[in-house]
CSV table of C-alpha atoms in Angstrom, one decimal:
chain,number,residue,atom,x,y,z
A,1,UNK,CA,78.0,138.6,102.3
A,2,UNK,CA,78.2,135.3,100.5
A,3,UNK,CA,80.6,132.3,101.1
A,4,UNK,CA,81.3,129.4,99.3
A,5,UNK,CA,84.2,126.8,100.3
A,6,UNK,CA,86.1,123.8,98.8
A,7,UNK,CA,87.5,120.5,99.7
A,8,UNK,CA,91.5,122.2,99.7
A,9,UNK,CA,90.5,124.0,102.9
A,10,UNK,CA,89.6,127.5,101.7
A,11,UNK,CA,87.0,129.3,102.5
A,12,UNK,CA,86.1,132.3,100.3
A,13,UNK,CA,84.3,135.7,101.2
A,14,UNK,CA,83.0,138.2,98.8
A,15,UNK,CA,82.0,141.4,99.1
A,16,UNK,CA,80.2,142.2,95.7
A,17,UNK,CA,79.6,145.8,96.9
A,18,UNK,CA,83.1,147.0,97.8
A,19,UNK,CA,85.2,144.4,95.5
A,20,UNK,CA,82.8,144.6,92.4
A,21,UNK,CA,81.6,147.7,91.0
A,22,UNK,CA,79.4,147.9,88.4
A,23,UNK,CA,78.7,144.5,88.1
A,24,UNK,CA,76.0,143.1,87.9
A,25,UNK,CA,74.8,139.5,88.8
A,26,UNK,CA,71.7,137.4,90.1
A,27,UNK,CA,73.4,134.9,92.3
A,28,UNK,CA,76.6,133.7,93.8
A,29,UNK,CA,77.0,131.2,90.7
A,30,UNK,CA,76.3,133.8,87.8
A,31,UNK,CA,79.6,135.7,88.8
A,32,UNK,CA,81.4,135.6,86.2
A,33,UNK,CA,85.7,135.5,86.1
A,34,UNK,CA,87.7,135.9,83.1
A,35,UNK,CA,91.1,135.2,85.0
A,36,UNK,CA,92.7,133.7,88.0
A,37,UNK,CA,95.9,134.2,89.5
A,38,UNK,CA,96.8,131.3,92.1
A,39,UNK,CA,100.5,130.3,94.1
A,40,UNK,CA,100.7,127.1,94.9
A,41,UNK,CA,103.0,126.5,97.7
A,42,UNK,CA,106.1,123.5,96.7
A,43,UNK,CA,105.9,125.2,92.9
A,44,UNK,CA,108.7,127.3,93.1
A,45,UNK,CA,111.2,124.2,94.4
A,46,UNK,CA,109.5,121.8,92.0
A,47,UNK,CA,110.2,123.9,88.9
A,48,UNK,CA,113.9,124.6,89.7
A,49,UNK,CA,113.8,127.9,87.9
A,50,UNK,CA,115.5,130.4,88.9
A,51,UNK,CA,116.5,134.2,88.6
A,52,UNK,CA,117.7,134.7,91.5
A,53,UNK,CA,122.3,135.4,91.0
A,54,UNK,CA,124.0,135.8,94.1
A,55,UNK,CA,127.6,136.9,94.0
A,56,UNK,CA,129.9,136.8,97.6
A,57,UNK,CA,131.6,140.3,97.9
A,58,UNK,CA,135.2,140.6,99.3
A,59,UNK,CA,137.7,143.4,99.5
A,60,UNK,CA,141.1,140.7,98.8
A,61,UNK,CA,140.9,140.3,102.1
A,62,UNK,CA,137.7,139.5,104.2
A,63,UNK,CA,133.9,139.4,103.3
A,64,UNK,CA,132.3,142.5,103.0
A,65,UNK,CA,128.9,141.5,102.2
A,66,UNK,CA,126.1,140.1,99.4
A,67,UNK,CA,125.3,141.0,95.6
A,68,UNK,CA,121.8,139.8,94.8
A,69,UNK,CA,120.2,140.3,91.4
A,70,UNK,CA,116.5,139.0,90.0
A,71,UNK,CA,116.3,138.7,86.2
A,72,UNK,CA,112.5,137.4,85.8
A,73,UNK,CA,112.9,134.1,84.2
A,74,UNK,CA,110.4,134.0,80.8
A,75,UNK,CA,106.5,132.9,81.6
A,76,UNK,CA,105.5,129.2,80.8
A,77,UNK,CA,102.6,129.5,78.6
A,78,UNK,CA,100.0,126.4,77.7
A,79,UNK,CA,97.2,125.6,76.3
A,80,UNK,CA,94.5,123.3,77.9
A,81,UNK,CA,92.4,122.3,74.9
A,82,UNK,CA,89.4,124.9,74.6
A,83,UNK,CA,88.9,125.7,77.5
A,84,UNK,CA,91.6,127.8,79.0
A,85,UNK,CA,94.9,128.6,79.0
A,86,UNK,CA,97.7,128.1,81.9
A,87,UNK,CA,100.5,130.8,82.3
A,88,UNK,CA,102.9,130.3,85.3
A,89,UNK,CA,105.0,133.7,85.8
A,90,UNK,CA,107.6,134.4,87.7
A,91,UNK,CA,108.2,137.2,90.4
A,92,UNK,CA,109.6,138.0,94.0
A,93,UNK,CA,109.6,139.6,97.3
A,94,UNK,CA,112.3,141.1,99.4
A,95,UNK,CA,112.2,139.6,103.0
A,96,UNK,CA,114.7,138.8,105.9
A,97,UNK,CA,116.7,135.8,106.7
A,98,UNK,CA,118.8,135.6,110.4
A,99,UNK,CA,120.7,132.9,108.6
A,100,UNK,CA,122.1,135.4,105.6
A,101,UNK,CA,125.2,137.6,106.3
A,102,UNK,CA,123.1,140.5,105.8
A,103,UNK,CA,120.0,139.3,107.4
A,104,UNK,CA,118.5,140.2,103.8
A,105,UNK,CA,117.1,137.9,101.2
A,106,UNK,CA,114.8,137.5,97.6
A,107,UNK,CA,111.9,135.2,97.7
A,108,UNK,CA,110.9,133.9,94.2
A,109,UNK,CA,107.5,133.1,94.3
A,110,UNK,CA,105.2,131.6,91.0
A,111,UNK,CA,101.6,132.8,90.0
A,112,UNK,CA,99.9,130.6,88.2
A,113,UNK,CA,97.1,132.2,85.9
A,114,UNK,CA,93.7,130.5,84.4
A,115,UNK,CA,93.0,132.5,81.8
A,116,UNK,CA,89.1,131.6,80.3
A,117,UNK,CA,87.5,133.1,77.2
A,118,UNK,CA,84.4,135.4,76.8
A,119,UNK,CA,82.0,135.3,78.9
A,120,UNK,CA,84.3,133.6,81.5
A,121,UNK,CA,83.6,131.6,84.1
A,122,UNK,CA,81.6,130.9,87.4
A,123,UNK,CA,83.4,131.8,90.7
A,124,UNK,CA,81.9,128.1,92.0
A,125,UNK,CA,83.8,125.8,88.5
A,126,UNK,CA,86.8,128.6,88.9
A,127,UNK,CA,87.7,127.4,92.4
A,128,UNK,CA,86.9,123.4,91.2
A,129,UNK,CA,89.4,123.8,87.8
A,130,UNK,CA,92.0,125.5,90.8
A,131,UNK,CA,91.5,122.4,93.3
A,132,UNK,CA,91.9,119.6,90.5
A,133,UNK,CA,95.4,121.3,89.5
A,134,UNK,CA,96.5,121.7,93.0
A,135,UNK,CA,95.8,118.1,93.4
A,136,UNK,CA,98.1,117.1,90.1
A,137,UNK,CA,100.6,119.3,91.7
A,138,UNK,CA,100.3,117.1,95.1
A,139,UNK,CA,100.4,114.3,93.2
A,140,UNK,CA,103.5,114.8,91.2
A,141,UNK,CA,105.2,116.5,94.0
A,142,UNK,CA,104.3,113.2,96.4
A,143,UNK,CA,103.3,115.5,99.3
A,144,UNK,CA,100.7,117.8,99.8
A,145,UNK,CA,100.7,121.4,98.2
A,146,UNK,CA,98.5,124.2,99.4
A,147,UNK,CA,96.5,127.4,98.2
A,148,UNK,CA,98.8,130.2,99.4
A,149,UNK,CA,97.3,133.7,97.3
A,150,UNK,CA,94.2,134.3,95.4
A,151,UNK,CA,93.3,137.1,93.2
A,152,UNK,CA,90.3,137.2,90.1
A,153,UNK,CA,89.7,139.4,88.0
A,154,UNK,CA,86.8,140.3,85.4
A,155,UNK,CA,88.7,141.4,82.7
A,156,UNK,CA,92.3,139.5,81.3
A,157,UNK,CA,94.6,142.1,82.6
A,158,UNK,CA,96.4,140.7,86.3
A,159,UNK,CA,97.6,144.4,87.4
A,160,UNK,CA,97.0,144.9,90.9
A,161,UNK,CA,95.0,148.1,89.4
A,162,UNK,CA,92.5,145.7,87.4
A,163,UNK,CA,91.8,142.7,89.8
A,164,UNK,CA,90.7,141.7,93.2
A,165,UNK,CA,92.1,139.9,96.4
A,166,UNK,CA,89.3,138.2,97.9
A,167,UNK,CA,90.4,135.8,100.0
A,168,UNK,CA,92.5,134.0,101.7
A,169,UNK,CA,91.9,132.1,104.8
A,170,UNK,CA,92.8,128.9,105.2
A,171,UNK,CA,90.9,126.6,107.5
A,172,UNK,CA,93.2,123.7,107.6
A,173,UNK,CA,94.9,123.3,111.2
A,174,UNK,CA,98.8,123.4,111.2
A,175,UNK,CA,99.0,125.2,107.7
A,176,UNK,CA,102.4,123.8,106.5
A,177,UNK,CA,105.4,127.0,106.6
A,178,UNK,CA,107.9,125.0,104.6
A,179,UNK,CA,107.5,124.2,100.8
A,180,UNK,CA,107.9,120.4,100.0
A,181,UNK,CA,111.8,119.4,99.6
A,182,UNK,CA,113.4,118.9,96.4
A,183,UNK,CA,115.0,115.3,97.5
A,184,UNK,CA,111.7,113.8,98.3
A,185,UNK,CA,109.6,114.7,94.8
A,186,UNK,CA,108.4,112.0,92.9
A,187,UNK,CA,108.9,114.0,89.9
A,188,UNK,CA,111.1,117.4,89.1
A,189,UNK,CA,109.8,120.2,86.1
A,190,UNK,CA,113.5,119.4,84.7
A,191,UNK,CA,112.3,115.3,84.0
A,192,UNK,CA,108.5,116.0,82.5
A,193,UNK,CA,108.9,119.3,81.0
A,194,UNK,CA,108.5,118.1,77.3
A,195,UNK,CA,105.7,116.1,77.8
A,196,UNK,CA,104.1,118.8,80.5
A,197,UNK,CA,101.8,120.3,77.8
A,198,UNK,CA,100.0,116.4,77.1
A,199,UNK,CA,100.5,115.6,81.2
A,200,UNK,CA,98.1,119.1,82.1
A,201,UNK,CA,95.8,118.7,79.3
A,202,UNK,CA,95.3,114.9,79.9
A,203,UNK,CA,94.6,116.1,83.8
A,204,UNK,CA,91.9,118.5,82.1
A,205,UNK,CA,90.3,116.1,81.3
A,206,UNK,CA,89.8,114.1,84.5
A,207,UNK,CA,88.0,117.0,85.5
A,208,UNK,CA,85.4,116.2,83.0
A,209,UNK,CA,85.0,112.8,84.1
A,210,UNK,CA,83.1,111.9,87.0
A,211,UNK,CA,85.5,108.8,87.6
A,212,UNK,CA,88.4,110.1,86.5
A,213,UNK,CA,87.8,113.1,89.0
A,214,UNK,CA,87.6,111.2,91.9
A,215,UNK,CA,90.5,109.1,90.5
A,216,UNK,CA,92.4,112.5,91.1
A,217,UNK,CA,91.6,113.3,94.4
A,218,UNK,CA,92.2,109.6,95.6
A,219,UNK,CA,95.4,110.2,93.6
A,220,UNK,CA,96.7,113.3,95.5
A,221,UNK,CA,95.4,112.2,99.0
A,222,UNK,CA,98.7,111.2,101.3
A,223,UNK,CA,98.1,109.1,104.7
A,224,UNK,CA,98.8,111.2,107.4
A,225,UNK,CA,96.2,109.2,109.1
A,226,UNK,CA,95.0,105.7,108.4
A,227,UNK,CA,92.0,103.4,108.9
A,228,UNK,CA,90.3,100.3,107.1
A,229,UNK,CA,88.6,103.1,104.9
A,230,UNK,CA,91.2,104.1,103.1
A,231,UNK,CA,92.5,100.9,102.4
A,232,UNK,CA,88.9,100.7,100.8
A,233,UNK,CA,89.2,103.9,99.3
A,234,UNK,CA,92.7,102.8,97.5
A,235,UNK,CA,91.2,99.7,96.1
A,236,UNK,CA,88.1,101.5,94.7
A,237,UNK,CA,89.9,104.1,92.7
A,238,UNK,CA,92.4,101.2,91.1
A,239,UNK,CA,89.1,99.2,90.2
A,240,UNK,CA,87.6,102.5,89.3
A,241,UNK,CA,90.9,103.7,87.4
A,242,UNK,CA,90.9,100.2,85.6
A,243,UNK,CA,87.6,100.5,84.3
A,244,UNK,CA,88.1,103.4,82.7
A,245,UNK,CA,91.6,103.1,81.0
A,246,UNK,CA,91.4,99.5,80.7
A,247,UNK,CA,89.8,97.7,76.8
A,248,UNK,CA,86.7,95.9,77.6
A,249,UNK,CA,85.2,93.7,74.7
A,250,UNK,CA,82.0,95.5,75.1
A,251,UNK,CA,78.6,94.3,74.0
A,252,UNK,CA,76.2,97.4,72.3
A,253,UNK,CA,73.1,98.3,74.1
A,254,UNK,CA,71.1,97.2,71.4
A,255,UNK,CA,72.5,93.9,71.4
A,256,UNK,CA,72.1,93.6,75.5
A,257,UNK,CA,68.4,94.6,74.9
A,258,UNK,CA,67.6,92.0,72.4
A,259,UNK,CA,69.7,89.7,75.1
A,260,UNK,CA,67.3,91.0,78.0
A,261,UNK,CA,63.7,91.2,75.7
A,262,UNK,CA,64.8,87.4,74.7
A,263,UNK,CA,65.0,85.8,77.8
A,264,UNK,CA,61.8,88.0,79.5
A,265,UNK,CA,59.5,86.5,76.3
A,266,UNK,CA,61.1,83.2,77.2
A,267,UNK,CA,60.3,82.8,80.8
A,268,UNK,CA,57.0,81.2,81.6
A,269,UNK,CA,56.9,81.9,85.6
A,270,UNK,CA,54.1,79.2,85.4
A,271,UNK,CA,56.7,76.4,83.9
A,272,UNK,CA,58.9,76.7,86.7
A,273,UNK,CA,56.1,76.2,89.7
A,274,UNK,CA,54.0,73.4,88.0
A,275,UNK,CA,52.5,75.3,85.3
A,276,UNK,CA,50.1,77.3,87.2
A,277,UNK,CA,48.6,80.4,86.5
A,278,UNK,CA,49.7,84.0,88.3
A,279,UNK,CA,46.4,83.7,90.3
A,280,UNK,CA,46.9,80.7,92.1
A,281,UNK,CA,50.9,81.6,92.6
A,282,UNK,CA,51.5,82.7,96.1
A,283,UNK,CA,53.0,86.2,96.6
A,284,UNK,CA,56.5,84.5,97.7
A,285,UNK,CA,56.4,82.8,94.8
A,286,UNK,CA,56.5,85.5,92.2
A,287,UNK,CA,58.7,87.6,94.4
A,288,UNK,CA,61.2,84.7,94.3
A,289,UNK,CA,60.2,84.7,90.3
A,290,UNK,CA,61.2,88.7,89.9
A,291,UNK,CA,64.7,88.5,92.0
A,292,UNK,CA,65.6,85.9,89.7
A,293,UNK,CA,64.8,88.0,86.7
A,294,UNK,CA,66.1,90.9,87.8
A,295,UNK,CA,69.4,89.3,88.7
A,296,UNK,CA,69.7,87.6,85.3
A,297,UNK,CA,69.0,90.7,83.2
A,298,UNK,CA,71.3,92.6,85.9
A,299,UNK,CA,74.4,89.6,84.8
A,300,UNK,CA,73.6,90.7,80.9
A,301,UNK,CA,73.8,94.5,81.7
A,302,UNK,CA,77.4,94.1,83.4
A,303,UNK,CA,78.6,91.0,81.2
A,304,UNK,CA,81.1,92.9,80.1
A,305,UNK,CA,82.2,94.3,83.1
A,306,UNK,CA,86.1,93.2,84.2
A,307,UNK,CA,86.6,92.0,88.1
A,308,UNK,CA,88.7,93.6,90.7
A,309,UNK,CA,91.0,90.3,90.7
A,310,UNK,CA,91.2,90.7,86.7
A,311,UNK,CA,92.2,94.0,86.8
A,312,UNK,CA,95.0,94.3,89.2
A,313,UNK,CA,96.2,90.8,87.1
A,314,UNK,CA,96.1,92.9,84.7
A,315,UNK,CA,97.7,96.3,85.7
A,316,UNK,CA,100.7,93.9,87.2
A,317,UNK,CA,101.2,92.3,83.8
A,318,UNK,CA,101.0,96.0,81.7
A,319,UNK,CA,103.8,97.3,85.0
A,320,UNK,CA,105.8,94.0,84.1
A,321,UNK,CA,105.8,94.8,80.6
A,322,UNK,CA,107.4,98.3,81.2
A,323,UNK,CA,110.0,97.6,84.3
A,324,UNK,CA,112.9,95.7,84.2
A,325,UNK,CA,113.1,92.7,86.2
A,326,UNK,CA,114.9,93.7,88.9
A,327,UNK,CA,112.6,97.0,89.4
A,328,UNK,CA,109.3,95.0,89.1
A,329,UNK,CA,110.7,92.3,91.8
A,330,UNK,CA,111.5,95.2,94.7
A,331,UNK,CA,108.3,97.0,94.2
A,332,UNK,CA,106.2,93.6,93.9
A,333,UNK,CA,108.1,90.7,95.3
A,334,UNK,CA,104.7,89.4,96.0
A,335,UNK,CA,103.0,89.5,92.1
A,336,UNK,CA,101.7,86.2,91.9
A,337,UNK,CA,100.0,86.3,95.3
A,338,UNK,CA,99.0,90.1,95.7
A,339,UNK,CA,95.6,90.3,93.5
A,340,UNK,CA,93.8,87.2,95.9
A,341,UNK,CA,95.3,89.3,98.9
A,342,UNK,CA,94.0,92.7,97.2
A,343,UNK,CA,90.6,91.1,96.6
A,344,UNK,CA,90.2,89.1,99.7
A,345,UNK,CA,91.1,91.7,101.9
A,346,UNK,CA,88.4,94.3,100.3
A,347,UNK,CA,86.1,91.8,100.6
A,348,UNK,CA,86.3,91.1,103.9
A,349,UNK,CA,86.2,94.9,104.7
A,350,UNK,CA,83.5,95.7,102.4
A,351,UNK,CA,81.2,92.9,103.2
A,352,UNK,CA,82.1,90.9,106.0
A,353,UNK,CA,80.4,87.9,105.3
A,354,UNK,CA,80.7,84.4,105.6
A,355,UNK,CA,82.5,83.3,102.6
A,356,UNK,CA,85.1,86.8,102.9
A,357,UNK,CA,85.2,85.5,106.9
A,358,UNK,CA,86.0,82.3,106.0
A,359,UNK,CA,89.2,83.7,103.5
A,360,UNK,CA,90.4,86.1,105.8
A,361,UNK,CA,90.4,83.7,109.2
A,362,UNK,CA,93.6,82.3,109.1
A,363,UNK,CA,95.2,85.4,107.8
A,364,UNK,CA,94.1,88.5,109.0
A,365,UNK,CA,96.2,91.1,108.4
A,366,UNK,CA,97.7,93.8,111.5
A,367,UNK,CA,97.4,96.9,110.9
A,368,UNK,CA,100.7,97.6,110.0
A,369,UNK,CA,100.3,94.9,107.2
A,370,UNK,CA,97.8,96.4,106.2
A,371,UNK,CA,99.3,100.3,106.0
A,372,UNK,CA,101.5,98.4,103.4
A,373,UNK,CA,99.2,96.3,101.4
A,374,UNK,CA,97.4,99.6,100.9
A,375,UNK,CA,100.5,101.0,100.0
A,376,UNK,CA,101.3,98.2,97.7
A,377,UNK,CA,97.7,99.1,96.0
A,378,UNK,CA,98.6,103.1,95.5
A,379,UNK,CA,101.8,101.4,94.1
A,380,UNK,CA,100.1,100.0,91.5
A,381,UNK,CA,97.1,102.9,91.0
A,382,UNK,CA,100.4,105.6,90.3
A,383,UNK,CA,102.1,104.1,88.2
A,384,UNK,CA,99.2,103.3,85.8
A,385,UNK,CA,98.6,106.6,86.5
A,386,UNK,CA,101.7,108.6,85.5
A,387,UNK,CA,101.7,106.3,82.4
A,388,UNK,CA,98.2,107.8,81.5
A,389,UNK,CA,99.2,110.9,82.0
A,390,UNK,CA,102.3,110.7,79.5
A,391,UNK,CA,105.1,109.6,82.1
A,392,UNK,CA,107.5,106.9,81.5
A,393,UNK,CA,106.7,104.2,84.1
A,394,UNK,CA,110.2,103.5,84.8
A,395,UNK,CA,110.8,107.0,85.7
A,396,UNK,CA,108.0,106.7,88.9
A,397,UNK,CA,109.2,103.4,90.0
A,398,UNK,CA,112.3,105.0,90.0
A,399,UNK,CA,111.1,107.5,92.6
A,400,UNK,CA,108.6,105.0,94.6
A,401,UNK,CA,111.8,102.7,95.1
A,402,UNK,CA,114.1,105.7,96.0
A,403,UNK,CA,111.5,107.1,98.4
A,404,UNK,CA,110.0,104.1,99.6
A,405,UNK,CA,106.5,105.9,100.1
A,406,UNK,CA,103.2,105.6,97.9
């Protein structure tokens, strides 16, 4: 028995001798998967596709019962670059309801397939590629979605004949019963679907980013619970996001290296402590020497690196650019004075020293206050976001405002 587990609370078993036959394999990570087949829980209401017709039976006089018919709606097909393709199908499963007349209902349920080419993929990067898309779907659903069915297969045919259910058991407490409601989406299928192609395939490649993945998961994190950490955690993937999407007037290597080779030919250790040679320099002395050094070649390594304060300047100017007035004002009332709170506040939390002390005194924010500066912060973080990802701007303030929640 082997088991392998990931950050979305599953846990997976396998069973290579009863699940797998004739398959061979040295370790856990050689096993190879051609195909997934995944339901994400809050899909079904987020796509609003139906095939589901119900039709309220009467006799002229009095209600005689229910007429309930599934016409499978067509498949969504898409490409992800090379490296796999996405099909969402449609299906169902009879089941009671004590709220129906009959007591009888259809439940439409989507399975969403990765489909990977020859020779396939490991079961370890199969479940990673399946966490990073349940966390888009988190993330443009504004609450959390969940793993609810697994099944893999070797081979690119999904028949229940041809593939295997190996797990399901998931080890988050309270496992949520109800799908995520339609009112309180950030984003509906109906609003993105022309642009849905660019917004998974853009996701993609997230993945492949170190940054950019942890973007993500920062991304489709909600705060059920709260602490100074995540406030930190907030402000690092902005800065981080920033970095990476932001243009930087960047320096070459080669150039930094002449820079760095310059200044260490320059440098006479002896000129600075009276001319005297490395043997009669004290320890301290040369210690004091190599910080110095070290910090200036460090300053020429990250001279084109942007600041925290910059960057939020920055992202409030590019949100400015894209809202109207009136929509920019009741998400950030506060513009002018937000990036010194942003900064000072991380500071303080990050480093607590005298100078972030000093700042922070006077001020110090409640922890209420700061629940919504961190809010304020994943504010700012989505909607540069959603615009990287292909999604008008306006369209996600839109839904902050309406919902009032980051």
């Amino acid at each position: 028995m082997e088991t392998h587990s990931v950050s979305s609370g599953v846990k997976v078993r396998i069973h290579p001798n009863v699940i797998i036959e004739n398959f061979e394999y040295e370790n856990f990570e050689s096993l190879q998967f051609l195909t997934a087949s995944v339901v994400y829980a809050g899909l079904s209401p987020w796509l609003g596709i139906t095939g589901i017709t119900k039709e309220l039976l009467n006799d002229g006089q009095s209600f005689t019962g229910i007429s309930m018919e599934y016409k499978q709606p067509e498949s969504l097909k898409f490409d992800i670059g090379s490296l796999f393709k996405l099909q969402i199908d449609f299906g169902y499963s009879p089941g009671s309801d004590p709220r129906t007349f009959t007591g009888y209902e259809l439940k439409e349920t989507c399975y969403t397939s990765f489909i990977f080419k020859e020779p396939g993929i490991n079961f370890k990067d199969l479940l990673k590629w399946i966490e990073h898309y349940r966390r888009l779907l988190t993330t443009l659903f504004g609450q959390s979605s969940f793993i609810t069915y697994f099944r893999v297969t070797d081979s690119l045919d999904l028949t229940l004949n041809n593939s295997y259910n190996v797990f399901y058991r998931n080890t988050i407490d309270g496992f949520p019963n109800r799908a995520p409601s339609l009112t309180r989406m950030r984003t509906q299928f109906k609003d993105i679907s022309i642009p849905l192609t660019n917004i998974l395939n853009r996701w993609s490649m997230y993945h492949l980013s170190d940054d950019l993945d942890y973007v993500g998961w920062v991304a489709s994190k909600n705060f059920h619970h709260f602490s100074e950490e995540t406030f930190l955690e907030v402000s690092r993937s902005l800065e981080v996001f920033c970095g990476a999407i932001m243009s930087k007037n960047v320096y070459s290597e080669e150039i930094k290296e002449k820079f760095k080779l310059s200044i260490i030919n320059k440098i006479y250790i002896g000129e600075i402590f009276g001319n005297k040679t490395n043997k009669e320099l004290s320890d301290s002395d040369k210690d004091s020497f190599d910080d110095i050094v070290e910090k200036m070649l460090s300053a020429i390594t990250y001279s084109d690196s942007i600041s925290l304060r910059r960057k939020i300047k920055n992202a409030l100017s590019l949100i400015k650019e894209q809202l109207d007035n009136e929509k920019f004002k009741e998400l950030f009332s506060d513009a002018k004075s937000l990036p010194d709170v942003i900064v000072d506040n991380r500071n303080y939390y990050t480093h607590y020293d005298e100078n972030s002390i000093k700042k922070i005194k006077k001020n110090e924010l409640n922890i209420e206050q700061l629940v919504l500066l961190t809010r304020k912060v994943k504010k700012i973080f989505l909607l540069l976001l959603f615009k990287d990802l292909g999604i008008p701007m306006q369209q996600i303030a839109n839904s902050l405002i309406h919902l009032d929640v980051s």
